[in-house]
Short mmCIF file of C-alpha atoms and ligand atoms in Angstrom, two decimals:
data_model
loop_
_atom_site.label_atom_id
_atom_site.label_comp_id
_atom_site.label_asym_id
_atom_site.label_seq_id
_atom_site.Cartn_x
_atom_site.Cartn_y
_atom_site.Cartn_z
CA MET A 24 -14.34 7.49 -25.08
CA PHE A 25 -13.98 6.10 -21.55
CA ASP A 26 -16.67 6.66 -18.93
CA VAL A 27 -14.02 7.15 -16.22
CA ALA A 28 -10.26 7.73 -16.33
CA ILE A 29 -8.47 7.25 -13.01
CA ILE A 30 -5.10 8.99 -12.69
CA GLY A 31 -2.85 6.96 -10.38
CA ALA A 32 -2.70 3.23 -9.63
CA GLY A 33 -2.14 3.44 -5.87
CA ILE A 34 -4.61 2.05 -3.35
CA ILE A 35 -7.11 4.88 -3.99
CA GLY A 36 -7.00 4.43 -7.77
CA GLY A 37 -7.12 0.65 -7.35
CA MET A 38 -10.05 0.55 -4.94
CA THR A 39 -11.98 3.10 -7.02
CA ALA A 40 -11.38 1.06 -10.17
CA ARG A 41 -12.60 -2.07 -8.40
CA GLU A 42 -15.73 -0.30 -7.17
CA LEU A 43 -16.45 1.02 -10.69
CA SER A 44 -15.87 -2.42 -12.22
CA ARG A 45 -19.11 -3.63 -10.59
CA TYR A 46 -20.96 -1.57 -13.19
CA GLN A 47 -21.28 -1.53 -16.96
CA LEU A 48 -18.70 1.21 -17.44
CA LYS A 49 -15.58 1.65 -19.56
CA THR A 50 -12.83 2.53 -17.11
CA VAL A 51 -9.11 3.13 -17.58
CA ILE A 52 -6.33 3.64 -15.03
CA LEU A 53 -3.42 5.85 -16.15
CA GLU A 54 -0.23 5.28 -14.17
CA LYS A 55 3.10 7.01 -14.73
CA CYS A 56 5.21 4.16 -13.35
CA HIS A 57 6.12 0.76 -14.78
CA ASP A 58 3.87 -1.00 -12.28
CA VAL A 59 1.02 -0.37 -9.86
CA ALA A 60 1.66 0.33 -6.13
CA MET A 61 4.79 2.37 -6.81
CA GLY A 62 3.83 5.49 -4.81
CA THR A 63 2.94 5.99 -1.15
CA THR A 64 1.02 2.72 -1.08
CA LYS A 65 4.29 0.84 -1.46
CA ALA A 66 5.89 2.17 1.72
CA ASN A 67 3.79 2.82 4.82
CA SER A 68 2.99 1.31 8.21
CA ALA A 69 0.45 -1.18 6.80
CA ILE A 70 -2.00 -0.59 9.62
CA VAL A 71 -5.76 -0.72 9.23
CA HIS A 72 -6.39 1.98 11.79
CA ALA A 73 -9.39 1.53 14.04
CA GLY A 74 -10.36 5.21 13.59
CA PHE A 75 -9.83 6.93 16.97
CA ASP A 76 -7.17 9.35 15.75
CA ALA A 77 -8.98 11.73 13.37
CA GLU A 78 -11.05 14.69 14.58
CA PRO A 79 -14.75 13.77 14.83
CA GLY A 80 -16.81 15.18 11.97
CA THR A 81 -14.02 15.04 9.41
CA LEU A 82 -14.03 12.88 6.28
CA LYS A 83 -10.88 11.24 7.67
CA ALA A 84 -12.74 10.08 10.78
CA ARG A 85 -15.87 8.86 8.98
CA LEU A 86 -14.16 7.13 6.07
CA ASN A 87 -11.47 5.56 8.29
CA VAL A 88 -14.04 3.83 10.50
CA GLN A 89 -16.13 2.75 7.48
CA GLY A 90 -13.06 1.50 5.56
CA SER A 91 -11.71 -0.35 8.56
CA GLU A 92 -15.05 -2.12 9.04
CA GLU A 93 -15.14 -3.21 5.38
CA MET A 94 -11.48 -4.22 5.11
CA GLU A 95 -11.62 -7.78 6.45
CA GLN A 96 -14.28 -8.89 3.95
CA ILE A 97 -12.49 -7.14 1.06
CA CYS A 98 -9.22 -8.88 1.94
CA GLN A 99 -11.01 -12.20 2.12
CA ASP A 100 -12.61 -11.66 -1.31
CA LEU A 101 -9.29 -10.61 -2.84
CA GLY A 102 -7.22 -13.34 -1.18
CA VAL A 103 -5.12 -10.74 0.66
CA LYS A 104 -3.57 -11.38 4.08
CA TYR A 105 -5.33 -9.56 6.93
CA GLN A 106 -4.77 -9.91 10.67
CA ARG A 107 -6.87 -8.24 13.34
CA ASN A 108 -4.02 -7.95 15.85
CA GLY A 109 -5.39 -4.91 17.75
CA SER A 110 -3.46 -1.73 18.51
CA LEU A 111 -2.23 -0.02 21.66
CA VAL A 112 -1.47 3.69 22.07
CA ILE A 113 0.92 3.79 24.98
CA ALA A 114 1.63 6.58 27.47
CA TYR A 115 5.15 6.62 28.92
CA ARG A 116 4.85 9.85 30.89
CA GLU A 117 2.21 11.00 33.35
CA GLU A 118 1.52 14.00 31.11
CA ASP A 119 0.66 11.67 28.19
CA LEU A 120 -2.15 9.92 30.07
CA PRO A 121 -4.77 12.67 29.41
CA MET A 122 -4.14 12.23 25.67
CA VAL A 123 -5.01 8.55 25.97
CA GLN A 124 -8.35 9.63 27.42
CA VAL A 125 -8.81 12.21 24.62
CA LEU A 126 -8.22 9.50 21.99
CA TYR A 127 -10.67 7.21 23.77
CA GLU A 128 -13.39 9.90 23.74
CA ARG A 129 -12.60 10.74 20.11
CA GLY A 130 -12.82 7.08 19.17
CA LEU A 131 -16.23 6.78 20.83
CA GLN A 132 -17.46 9.84 18.92
CA ASN A 133 -16.12 8.40 15.67
CA GLY A 134 -17.99 5.14 16.29
CA VAL A 135 -14.98 2.87 16.93
CA LYS A 136 -16.12 -0.32 18.65
CA ASN A 137 -14.75 -2.01 21.80
CA LEU A 138 -12.19 0.65 22.80
CA ALA A 139 -10.77 0.41 26.32
CA VAL A 140 -8.35 2.40 28.48
CA LEU A 141 -5.86 0.04 30.18
CA ASN A 142 -3.83 0.64 33.32
CA GLN A 143 -0.21 -0.50 33.56
CA GLU A 144 -1.01 -3.94 34.91
CA GLU A 145 -3.63 -4.68 32.24
CA LEU A 146 -1.32 -3.35 29.53
CA LEU A 147 1.70 -5.44 30.51
CA ALA A 148 -0.49 -8.53 30.84
CA LEU A 149 -1.71 -8.00 27.27
CA GLU A 150 1.71 -7.18 25.78
CA PRO A 151 4.51 -8.46 28.05
CA SER A 152 7.29 -7.36 25.65
CA LEU A 153 6.69 -3.69 26.53
CA SER A 154 9.03 -1.56 28.59
CA ASP A 155 7.88 -1.40 32.23
CA GLN A 156 7.98 2.39 31.86
CA ALA A 157 4.66 2.09 30.02
CA LEU A 158 2.02 3.59 32.30
CA GLY A 159 -1.20 2.85 30.47
CA ALA A 160 -2.72 2.71 27.00
CA LEU A 161 -5.68 2.97 24.73
CA TYR A 162 -6.58 -0.49 23.42
CA ALA A 163 -8.32 -0.77 20.04
CA PRO A 164 -9.06 -4.44 19.33
CA THR A 165 -10.44 -3.57 15.87
CA GLY A 166 -7.02 -2.33 14.67
CA ALA A 167 -5.52 -4.65 12.06
CA ILE A 168 -2.61 -5.17 9.67
CA VAL A 169 -2.48 -5.90 5.92
CA CYS A 170 0.15 -5.88 3.20
CA PRO A 171 -0.55 -2.57 1.40
CA TYR A 172 1.01 -3.38 -1.96
CA GLU A 173 -0.58 -6.83 -2.00
CA LEU A 174 -3.97 -5.18 -1.44
CA ASN A 175 -3.19 -2.57 -4.11
CA ILE A 176 -2.13 -5.19 -6.68
CA ALA A 177 -5.15 -7.35 -5.87
CA SER A 178 -7.63 -4.45 -6.18
CA VAL A 179 -6.24 -3.35 -9.57
CA GLY A 180 -6.04 -7.02 -10.65
CA ASN A 181 -9.66 -7.66 -9.69
CA ALA A 182 -10.76 -4.49 -11.51
CA MET A 183 -8.84 -5.69 -14.60
CA ASP A 184 -10.39 -9.17 -14.33
CA ASN A 185 -13.72 -7.32 -14.50
CA GLY A 186 -12.80 -5.34 -17.62
CA THR A 187 -10.85 -2.27 -16.41
CA GLU A 188 -7.99 -1.17 -18.65
CA LEU A 189 -4.57 -0.32 -17.17
CA MET A 190 -2.13 1.93 -19.03
CA LEU A 191 1.31 1.87 -17.40
CA ASP A 192 4.20 4.27 -18.13
CA TYR A 193 1.48 6.86 -18.86
CA GLN A 194 2.30 10.14 -17.15
CA VAL A 195 -0.57 12.60 -17.43
CA THR A 196 0.79 16.00 -18.44
CA GLY A 197 -2.33 17.93 -19.48
CA ILE A 198 -6.12 17.92 -19.23
CA GLU A 199 -8.44 19.86 -21.52
CA VAL A 200 -11.98 20.43 -20.27
CA GLN A 201 -14.35 19.80 -23.19
CA GLU A 202 -18.12 19.97 -23.57
CA ASP A 203 -18.69 16.22 -23.27
CA GLY A 204 -15.82 15.39 -20.88
CA PHE A 205 -12.04 15.66 -20.80
CA LEU A 206 -9.13 15.17 -23.16
CA ILE A 207 -6.16 13.79 -21.25
CA THR A 208 -2.69 14.06 -22.72
CA GLY A 209 0.50 12.46 -21.53
CA THR A 210 3.25 10.03 -22.40
CA GLY A 211 0.91 7.87 -24.50
CA GLU A 212 -1.98 8.31 -26.92
CA PRO A 213 -4.48 11.00 -25.77
CA VAL A 214 -7.39 9.58 -23.75
CA LYS A 215 -10.96 10.93 -23.71
CA ALA A 216 -13.14 10.38 -20.66
CA ARG A 217 -16.45 11.70 -19.33
CA PHE A 218 -15.24 11.55 -15.71
CA ILE A 219 -11.80 11.80 -14.11
CA VAL A 220 -10.66 10.63 -10.68
CA ASN A 221 -7.48 12.35 -9.59
CA ALA A 222 -5.77 9.75 -7.37
CA ALA A 223 -2.23 10.93 -8.03
CA GLY A 224 -1.01 10.93 -4.42
CA VAL A 225 1.75 13.50 -3.79
CA TYR A 226 1.05 14.93 -7.27
CA SER A 227 -2.72 15.33 -6.79
CA ASP A 228 -2.41 19.15 -6.46
CA LYS A 229 -0.49 19.28 -9.76
CA ILE A 230 -3.20 17.24 -11.53
CA ALA A 231 -5.90 19.48 -10.02
CA GLU A 232 -4.07 22.54 -11.40
CA MET A 233 -4.46 21.06 -14.90
CA VAL A 234 -8.22 21.82 -14.71
CA GLY A 235 -7.64 25.21 -13.09
CA ASP A 236 -8.14 24.07 -9.49
CA HIS A 237 -5.66 25.80 -7.16
CA SER A 238 -7.68 25.19 -3.98
CA PHE A 239 -5.10 22.98 -2.23
CA THR A 240 -1.42 22.12 -2.09
CA ILE A 241 0.42 18.97 -1.07
CA THR A 242 3.49 18.81 1.16
CA PRO A 243 5.41 15.53 0.99
CA ARG A 244 6.22 14.29 4.50
CA LYS A 245 8.81 11.54 4.62
CA GLY A 246 8.55 8.53 6.91
CA GLN A 247 11.59 6.26 7.33
CA TYR A 248 11.39 2.65 8.48
CA MET A 249 13.48 -0.35 9.47
CA LEU A 250 12.26 -3.87 8.77
CA LEU A 251 13.42 -6.78 10.91
CA ASP A 252 13.61 -10.48 10.07
CA HIS A 253 11.06 -13.09 11.13
CA ASP A 254 12.87 -14.21 14.29
CA CYS A 255 12.71 -10.67 15.76
CA VAL A 256 8.94 -10.57 16.21
CA GLY A 257 9.16 -12.61 19.42
CA THR A 258 6.06 -12.24 21.55
CA ILE A 259 4.95 -8.89 20.09
CA ARG A 260 1.36 -9.28 18.90
CA HIS A 261 -0.15 -5.79 18.80
CA THR A 262 0.66 -2.65 16.87
CA LEU A 263 2.36 -0.43 19.44
CA PHE A 264 2.00 3.35 19.07
CA ASN A 265 3.26 6.19 21.19
CA VAL A 266 0.85 8.96 22.06
CA PRO A 267 0.63 11.07 18.84
CA SER A 268 2.01 14.55 18.18
CA LYS A 269 0.86 17.14 15.63
CA MET A 270 3.31 15.68 13.07
CA GLY A 271 1.68 12.29 13.16
CA LYS A 272 1.21 9.09 15.06
CA GLY A 273 4.84 8.85 16.17
CA ILE A 274 7.14 5.88 15.85
CA LEU A 275 5.40 2.53 16.05
CA VAL A 276 6.50 -1.04 16.46
CA SER A 277 4.34 -3.57 14.67
CA PRO A 278 4.41 -7.12 13.43
CA THR A 279 3.55 -7.42 9.73
CA VAL A 280 1.25 -9.96 8.10
CA ASP A 281 4.37 -11.65 6.73
CA ASN A 282 5.76 -12.05 10.25
CA ASN A 283 8.44 -9.35 10.09
CA LEU A 284 8.78 -6.55 12.63
CA LEU A 285 8.34 -2.98 11.39
CA LEU A 286 9.81 0.06 13.19
CA GLY A 287 9.04 3.63 12.15
CA PRO A 288 8.13 6.07 10.65
CA THR A 289 9.83 9.45 11.08
CA ALA A 290 7.90 12.58 10.02
CA GLU A 291 9.99 15.03 7.94
CA ASN A 292 8.48 17.64 5.64
CA GLN A 293 10.35 18.10 2.34
CA GLU A 294 9.86 19.72 -1.06
CA ASP A 295 11.00 16.84 -3.24
CA ARG A 296 8.12 14.60 -4.33
CA GLU A 297 10.35 11.70 -5.37
CA ASP A 298 13.09 11.52 -2.71
CA VAL A 299 12.48 8.38 -0.67
CA SER A 300 16.06 7.96 0.51
CA THR A 301 16.79 6.97 4.09
CA THR A 302 19.30 8.80 6.29
CA GLN A 303 21.47 7.72 9.20
CA GLU A 304 19.89 10.45 11.33
CA GLY A 305 16.36 9.29 10.51
CA LEU A 306 17.11 5.64 11.15
CA ASN A 307 18.84 6.48 14.44
CA MET A 308 15.69 8.22 15.54
CA VAL A 309 13.57 5.19 14.57
CA GLN A 310 15.93 2.95 16.50
CA GLN A 311 15.99 5.08 19.66
CA ASN A 312 12.23 5.45 19.79
CA ALA A 313 11.60 1.77 19.10
CA LEU A 314 13.90 0.80 21.95
CA LYS A 315 11.86 2.93 24.32
CA VAL A 316 8.79 0.89 23.38
CA VAL A 317 10.33 -2.60 23.31
CA PRO A 318 13.77 -2.47 24.98
CA LYS A 319 14.65 -6.04 24.06
CA VAL A 320 14.10 -5.71 20.32
CA ASN A 321 17.00 -7.30 18.41
CA LEU A 322 18.25 -4.55 16.10
CA ARG A 323 20.81 -6.90 14.57
CA GLY A 324 17.87 -8.47 12.77
CA VAL A 325 17.33 -5.42 10.49
CA ILE A 326 17.10 -6.68 6.88
CA THR A 327 16.22 -3.46 5.10
CA ALA A 328 15.33 0.21 5.53
CA PHE A 329 12.97 2.24 3.35
CA ALA A 330 10.94 5.45 3.28
CA GLY A 331 7.56 6.62 2.01
CA LEU A 332 6.02 10.05 1.42
CA ARG A 333 2.75 11.15 3.01
CA ALA A 334 0.69 13.44 0.77
CA VAL A 335 -0.13 16.04 3.42
CA GLY A 336 -2.91 18.30 2.14
CA SER A 337 -3.23 22.00 3.02
CA THR A 338 -6.80 21.61 4.35
CA GLY A 339 -6.07 19.09 7.11
CA ASP A 340 -8.70 16.65 5.79
CA TYR A 341 -9.10 14.44 2.74
CA ILE A 342 -9.81 16.60 -0.31
CA LEU A 343 -12.63 14.79 -2.08
CA THR A 344 -13.90 17.66 -4.20
CA SER A 345 -15.19 18.32 -7.70
CA PRO A 346 -13.89 21.69 -8.91
CA VAL A 347 -15.22 21.02 -12.43
CA LYS A 348 -18.26 18.83 -13.16
CA GLY A 349 -17.05 15.28 -13.81
CA PHE A 350 -13.56 15.84 -12.30
CA TRP A 351 -13.00 14.42 -8.80
CA ASN A 352 -10.02 15.04 -6.57
CA ALA A 353 -8.85 12.40 -4.11
CA GLY A 354 -6.15 14.67 -2.72
CA GLY A 355 -4.46 14.94 0.66
CA VAL A 356 -5.00 11.24 1.27
CA GLU A 357 -2.44 10.89 4.00
CA SER A 358 -2.74 8.37 6.84
CA PRO A 359 -5.22 6.70 7.44
CA GLY A 360 -5.66 6.62 3.65
CA LEU A 361 -4.93 2.93 3.29
CA SER A 362 -7.55 2.09 5.93
CA SER A 363 -10.05 4.51 4.37
CA ALA A 364 -9.47 3.42 0.76
CA PRO A 365 -12.61 1.25 0.34
CA ALA A 366 -14.78 4.01 1.82
CA ILE A 367 -13.10 6.75 -0.27
CA ALA A 368 -13.78 4.65 -3.36
CA SER A 369 -17.50 4.28 -2.53
CA TYR A 370 -17.71 8.00 -1.69
CA LEU A 371 -16.25 8.99 -5.08
CA VAL A 372 -18.45 6.58 -7.05
CA GLU A 373 -21.62 7.73 -5.24
CA HIS A 374 -20.79 11.37 -5.93
CA MET A 375 -19.98 10.70 -9.59
CA ALA A 376 -23.40 9.01 -9.88
CA GLU A 377 -25.01 12.20 -8.53
CA GLN A 378 -23.30 14.02 -11.42
CA GLY A 379 -24.79 11.63 -13.98
CA LEU A 380 -22.51 8.57 -14.07
CA VAL A 381 -24.92 5.69 -14.77
CA LEU A 382 -24.32 2.72 -12.45
CA GLU A 383 -25.85 -0.26 -14.22
CA PRO A 384 -24.72 -3.45 -12.38
CA LYS A 385 -22.60 -5.87 -14.43
CA PRO A 386 -24.32 -9.29 -14.38
CA ASP A 387 -21.04 -11.24 -14.51
CA TYR A 388 -19.10 -9.12 -11.98
CA ASN A 389 -16.73 -11.33 -9.99
CA PRO A 390 -15.60 -9.85 -6.65
CA TYR A 391 -13.16 -12.70 -5.97
CA ARG A 392 -9.52 -13.27 -6.77
CA GLU A 393 -7.22 -16.16 -6.08
CA ALA A 394 -4.67 -15.39 -3.36
CA LEU A 395 -1.20 -14.45 -4.61
CA HIS A 396 0.20 -16.68 -1.90
CA ALA A 397 -2.17 -19.60 -2.39
CA PHE A 398 0.59 -22.17 -2.96
CA ASN A 399 2.53 -21.13 0.12
CA ASN A 400 -0.52 -21.59 2.32
CA MET A 401 -1.26 -25.15 1.12
CA THR A 402 -0.76 -28.29 3.17
CA ILE A 403 2.19 -30.49 2.20
CA GLU A 404 -0.18 -32.96 0.50
CA GLU A 405 -1.78 -30.20 -1.55
CA LYS A 406 1.66 -28.85 -2.49
CA ASN A 407 2.79 -32.28 -3.64
CA GLN A 408 -0.30 -32.62 -5.83
CA VAL A 409 0.36 -29.19 -7.43
CA ILE A 410 4.05 -30.07 -7.99
CA ARG A 411 3.05 -33.33 -9.71
CA GLU A 412 0.87 -31.30 -12.10
CA ASN A 413 3.44 -28.53 -12.59
CA PRO A 414 7.05 -29.27 -11.52
CA LEU A 415 7.90 -25.53 -11.55
CA TYR A 416 6.30 -25.37 -8.09
CA GLY A 417 8.90 -27.85 -6.87
CA HIS A 418 11.78 -25.56 -7.84
CA ILE A 419 12.50 -23.17 -4.95
CA VAL A 420 13.96 -19.91 -6.29
CA CYS A 421 13.88 -17.70 -3.16
CA ARG A 422 15.32 -19.67 -0.27
CA CYS A 423 14.76 -17.02 2.41
CA GLU A 424 10.99 -16.90 1.84
CA THR A 425 10.59 -20.34 0.17
CA ILE A 426 9.14 -19.08 -3.11
CA SER A 427 8.95 -21.41 -6.10
CA GLU A 428 9.36 -20.78 -9.81
CA GLY A 429 5.69 -21.71 -10.30
CA GLU A 430 4.57 -18.78 -8.13
CA ILE A 431 6.89 -16.39 -9.97
CA VAL A 432 5.56 -17.50 -13.36
CA ASP A 433 1.98 -17.08 -12.07
CA ALA A 434 2.77 -13.51 -10.93
CA ILE A 435 4.16 -12.68 -14.37
CA HIS A 436 0.96 -13.82 -16.09
CA GLN A 437 -1.65 -12.58 -13.59
CA ASN A 438 -3.48 -9.21 -13.76
CA PRO A 439 -1.65 -6.81 -13.40
CA PRO A 440 1.41 -8.71 -14.66
CA ALA A 441 4.81 -8.47 -12.95
CA ARG A 442 7.10 -6.85 -15.53
CA ASP A 443 10.26 -6.28 -13.50
CA LEU A 444 12.26 -7.64 -10.58
CA ASP A 445 10.57 -5.48 -7.94
CA GLY A 446 7.17 -6.37 -9.40
CA VAL A 447 7.90 -10.07 -8.81
CA LYS A 448 9.15 -9.24 -5.32
CA ARG A 449 5.99 -7.36 -4.33
CA ARG A 450 3.71 -10.07 -5.70
CA THR A 451 5.49 -13.21 -4.50
CA ARG A 452 7.95 -12.08 -1.75
CA ALA A 453 10.88 -13.52 -3.73
CA GLY A 454 13.71 -11.21 -2.64
CA MET A 455 11.94 -9.94 0.50
CA GLY A 456 13.94 -12.08 2.93
CA ARG A 457 17.20 -11.78 4.79
CA CYS A 458 19.43 -11.79 1.69
CA GLN A 459 17.19 -9.20 -0.06
CA GLY A 460 17.40 -10.94 -3.43
CA GLY A 461 21.16 -11.53 -3.43
CA PHE A 462 20.59 -15.22 -4.15
CA CYS A 463 17.33 -15.31 -6.15
CA GLY A 464 17.66 -11.97 -8.04
CA PRO A 465 19.63 -13.39 -11.00
CA MET A 466 17.27 -16.38 -11.31
CA VAL A 467 14.18 -14.17 -11.22
CA THR A 468 15.79 -12.00 -13.90
CA GLU A 469 16.22 -15.06 -16.12
CA ILE A 470 12.63 -16.13 -15.55
CA LEU A 471 11.40 -12.63 -16.45
CA ALA A 472 13.46 -12.66 -19.67
CA ARG A 473 12.14 -16.09 -20.62
CA GLU A 474 8.47 -15.41 -19.84
CA TRP A 475 8.42 -11.97 -21.51
CA ASN A 476 10.55 -13.30 -24.36
CA ILE A 477 13.05 -10.43 -24.10
CA PRO A 478 16.86 -10.38 -23.87
CA LEU A 479 18.28 -10.50 -20.34
CA GLU A 480 19.69 -7.00 -20.83
CA GLU A 481 16.16 -5.59 -21.17
CA VAL A 482 14.95 -6.82 -17.77
CA THR A 483 14.76 -3.96 -15.27
CA LYS A 484 14.55 -3.60 -11.52
CA PHE A 485 11.61 -1.15 -11.62
CA GLY A 486 11.18 0.02 -15.24
CA GLY A 487 12.85 2.95 -17.03
CA ALA A 488 16.62 2.59 -17.27
CA SER A 489 17.00 0.47 -14.12
CA TYR A 490 18.62 -2.34 -16.14
CA LEU A 491 20.10 -5.23 -14.20
CA ASN A 492 22.52 -6.51 -16.85
CA VAL A 493 24.56 -4.62 -19.43
CA GLY A 494 25.67 -7.62 -21.51
CA LYS A 495 27.81 -10.75 -21.38
CA THR A 496 31.08 -10.24 -19.48
CA ARG A 497 33.31 -11.10 -22.45
CA GLU A 498 31.35 -8.93 -24.92
CA VAL A 499 31.38 -5.92 -22.59
CA LYS A 500 35.12 -6.40 -22.00
CA ASP A 501 35.85 -6.74 -25.75
CA HIS A 502 33.84 -3.58 -26.41
CA GLU A 503 35.97 -1.49 -24.01
C1 LIG B 15 5.07 6.93 6.34
C2 LIG B 15 3.65 6.60 6.04
C3 LIG B 15 2.92 5.78 6.89
C4 LIG B 15 1.59 5.50 6.62
N1 LIG B 15 0.93 4.58 7.38
C5 LIG B 15 -0.36 4.27 7.11
C6 LIG B 15 -1.05 3.28 7.84
O1 LIG B 15 -0.46 2.57 8.65
N2 LIG B 15 -2.36 3.09 7.61
C7 LIG B 15 -3.04 3.83 6.72
O2 LIG B 15 -4.25 3.67 6.61
N3 LIG B 15 -2.41 4.74 5.94
C8 LIG B 15 -1.09 4.96 6.11
N4 LIG B 15 -0.42 5.85 5.33
C9 LIG B 15 -1.15 6.55 4.27
C10 LIG B 15 -1.35 5.68 3.05
O3 LIG B 15 -0.15 5.02 2.70
C11 LIG B 15 -1.81 6.57 1.90
O4 LIG B 15 -2.95 7.28 2.33
C12 LIG B 15 -2.18 5.81 0.65
O5 LIG B 15 -1.18 4.89 0.29
C13 LIG B 15 -2.37 6.82 -0.48
O6 LIG B 15 -2.69 6.12 -1.65
P1 LIG B 15 -2.88 6.92 -3.01
O7 LIG B 15 -3.43 5.94 -3.98
O8 LIG B 15 -3.62 8.18 -2.76
O9 LIG B 15 -1.41 7.39 -3.40
P2 LIG B 15 -0.20 6.61 -4.10
O10 LIG B 15 -0.06 5.25 -3.58
O11 LIG B 15 0.98 7.51 -3.99
O12 LIG B 15 -0.63 6.50 -5.61
C14 LIG B 15 -0.61 7.59 -6.48
C15 LIG B 15 -0.20 7.11 -7.85
O13 LIG B 15 -0.34 8.16 -8.79
C16 LIG B 15 0.71 8.06 -9.73
N5 LIG B 15 0.86 9.35 -10.41
C17 LIG B 15 1.29 10.51 -9.87
N6 LIG B 15 1.31 11.48 -10.80
C18 LIG B 15 0.86 10.92 -11.96
C19 LIG B 15 0.68 11.42 -13.27
N7 LIG B 15 0.94 12.69 -13.60
N8 LIG B 15 0.22 10.56 -14.22
C20 LIG B 15 -0.05 9.26 -13.93
N9 LIG B 15 0.13 8.75 -12.69
C21 LIG B 15 0.57 9.56 -11.71
C22 LIG B 15 1.90 7.65 -8.89
O14 LIG B 15 2.93 7.08 -9.65
C23 LIG B 15 1.26 6.68 -7.90
O15 LIG B 15 1.34 5.35 -8.36
C24 LIG B 15 0.93 6.11 5.52
C25 LIG B 15 1.68 6.90 4.65
C26 LIG B 15 3.03 7.10 4.88
C27 LIG B 15 3.84 7.84 3.88
#
């Protein structure tokens, strides 16, 4: 019997697991995919929002500001990249200027520190790459950027280092409410737990229905992006937003912590909870809007396009509710869910304690984790020393991002281990560069086969039947 079962290994499941791992509890994470960070947390704007956007008095507003304040320390502890680059919400039309003031007032009410309203001159002095059509902006110096999947992997990894169990390829299909807890059934052995956290993202309403809770629904809202290569960032330092609409924060332009430039997202409601395809129409819209913000952006530097799904809840706020004692929903966690994740995790753990979860601190709890990119950040002398001890670090596999075999092998053996090509990519950045894995993909596949001791044909791109090789050329030909 587990004390807590968390359904979903996104940032909410990961942060909640990490928070619980401080205590003497038996916790398991059940995740339907082949890896962690495979849902919304994989594909978003990567902004740690300052907290001026949400309506004062909502959970979104409170937990965003709290999460944003905690994020820098958490990233430091987990060895995750974090940059406080500040954000600007820019007005391009006279009629948008009142909204800048509204956001400023809202931010003050929400407790966001150091906000300022800038006029055109101040704005262009701060961010010279902007179009001179920009009339003024809200400046939030506490806005920041992170790598969302790196943070997700690190939070689950740290929870695992502290004793949390992770069951992958486990899709929850049923929950029976019992006298002493819950019986969870799915695509693995049944699991018994006294408490459940429903952190299933766009499926959180479906999981809630399994315990008879029909109080909310989720609408997936797609956001499409374009990612540009390192040399396109130019002088852009801040995250640049347009004044928001009721569909969201609009199309932004932002540097990433890995020194790429991100453009997007669109906001398109859909029924399908899996469809993360991009469309020409969507990408055209991203392009046109981005050009309005930074007219000189080099669109020839686009290296990939992708989309993510917001889990838009029917209540308009985060749905952190307990319809049955011991069962907690973390539903409707749309933006700023990444920024709020540490605060949502504390909120859930505190409320579970009120329902009888005993929080006895673990004496040997370790909040720290070695950075996934430690080798890359070393000085040349330090690198040489590491290479002398382990020559695999001297073998560069990904030339675009300069990633060595040593780092790939580390990622395969760390918690949670990289089990497929995309898993290596998210952990090390091998395959994230201009050639998108065209050069290093086959080598990473061989390393995966060797380290997992499986035939090459069994290595996948992202689990399931996404095999990368079907056999040796001659054998396949002879078979035909
Ligand atoms: C376009 C876009 C832009 C965004 N930008 C930002 C931003 O800049 N800043 C910010 O703070 N937030 C942003 N967000 C919001 C943020 O990404 C989300 O709030 C956050 O990632 C939600 O995390 P989660 O853990 O709830 O969901 P997910 O990451 O989706 O995790 C849910 C997990 O549950 C698993 N699961 C589902 N069903 C089952 C089942 N039956 N059994 C087992 N496992 C299951 C899924 O496989 C998945 O891994 C953005 C979102 C989008 C889509």
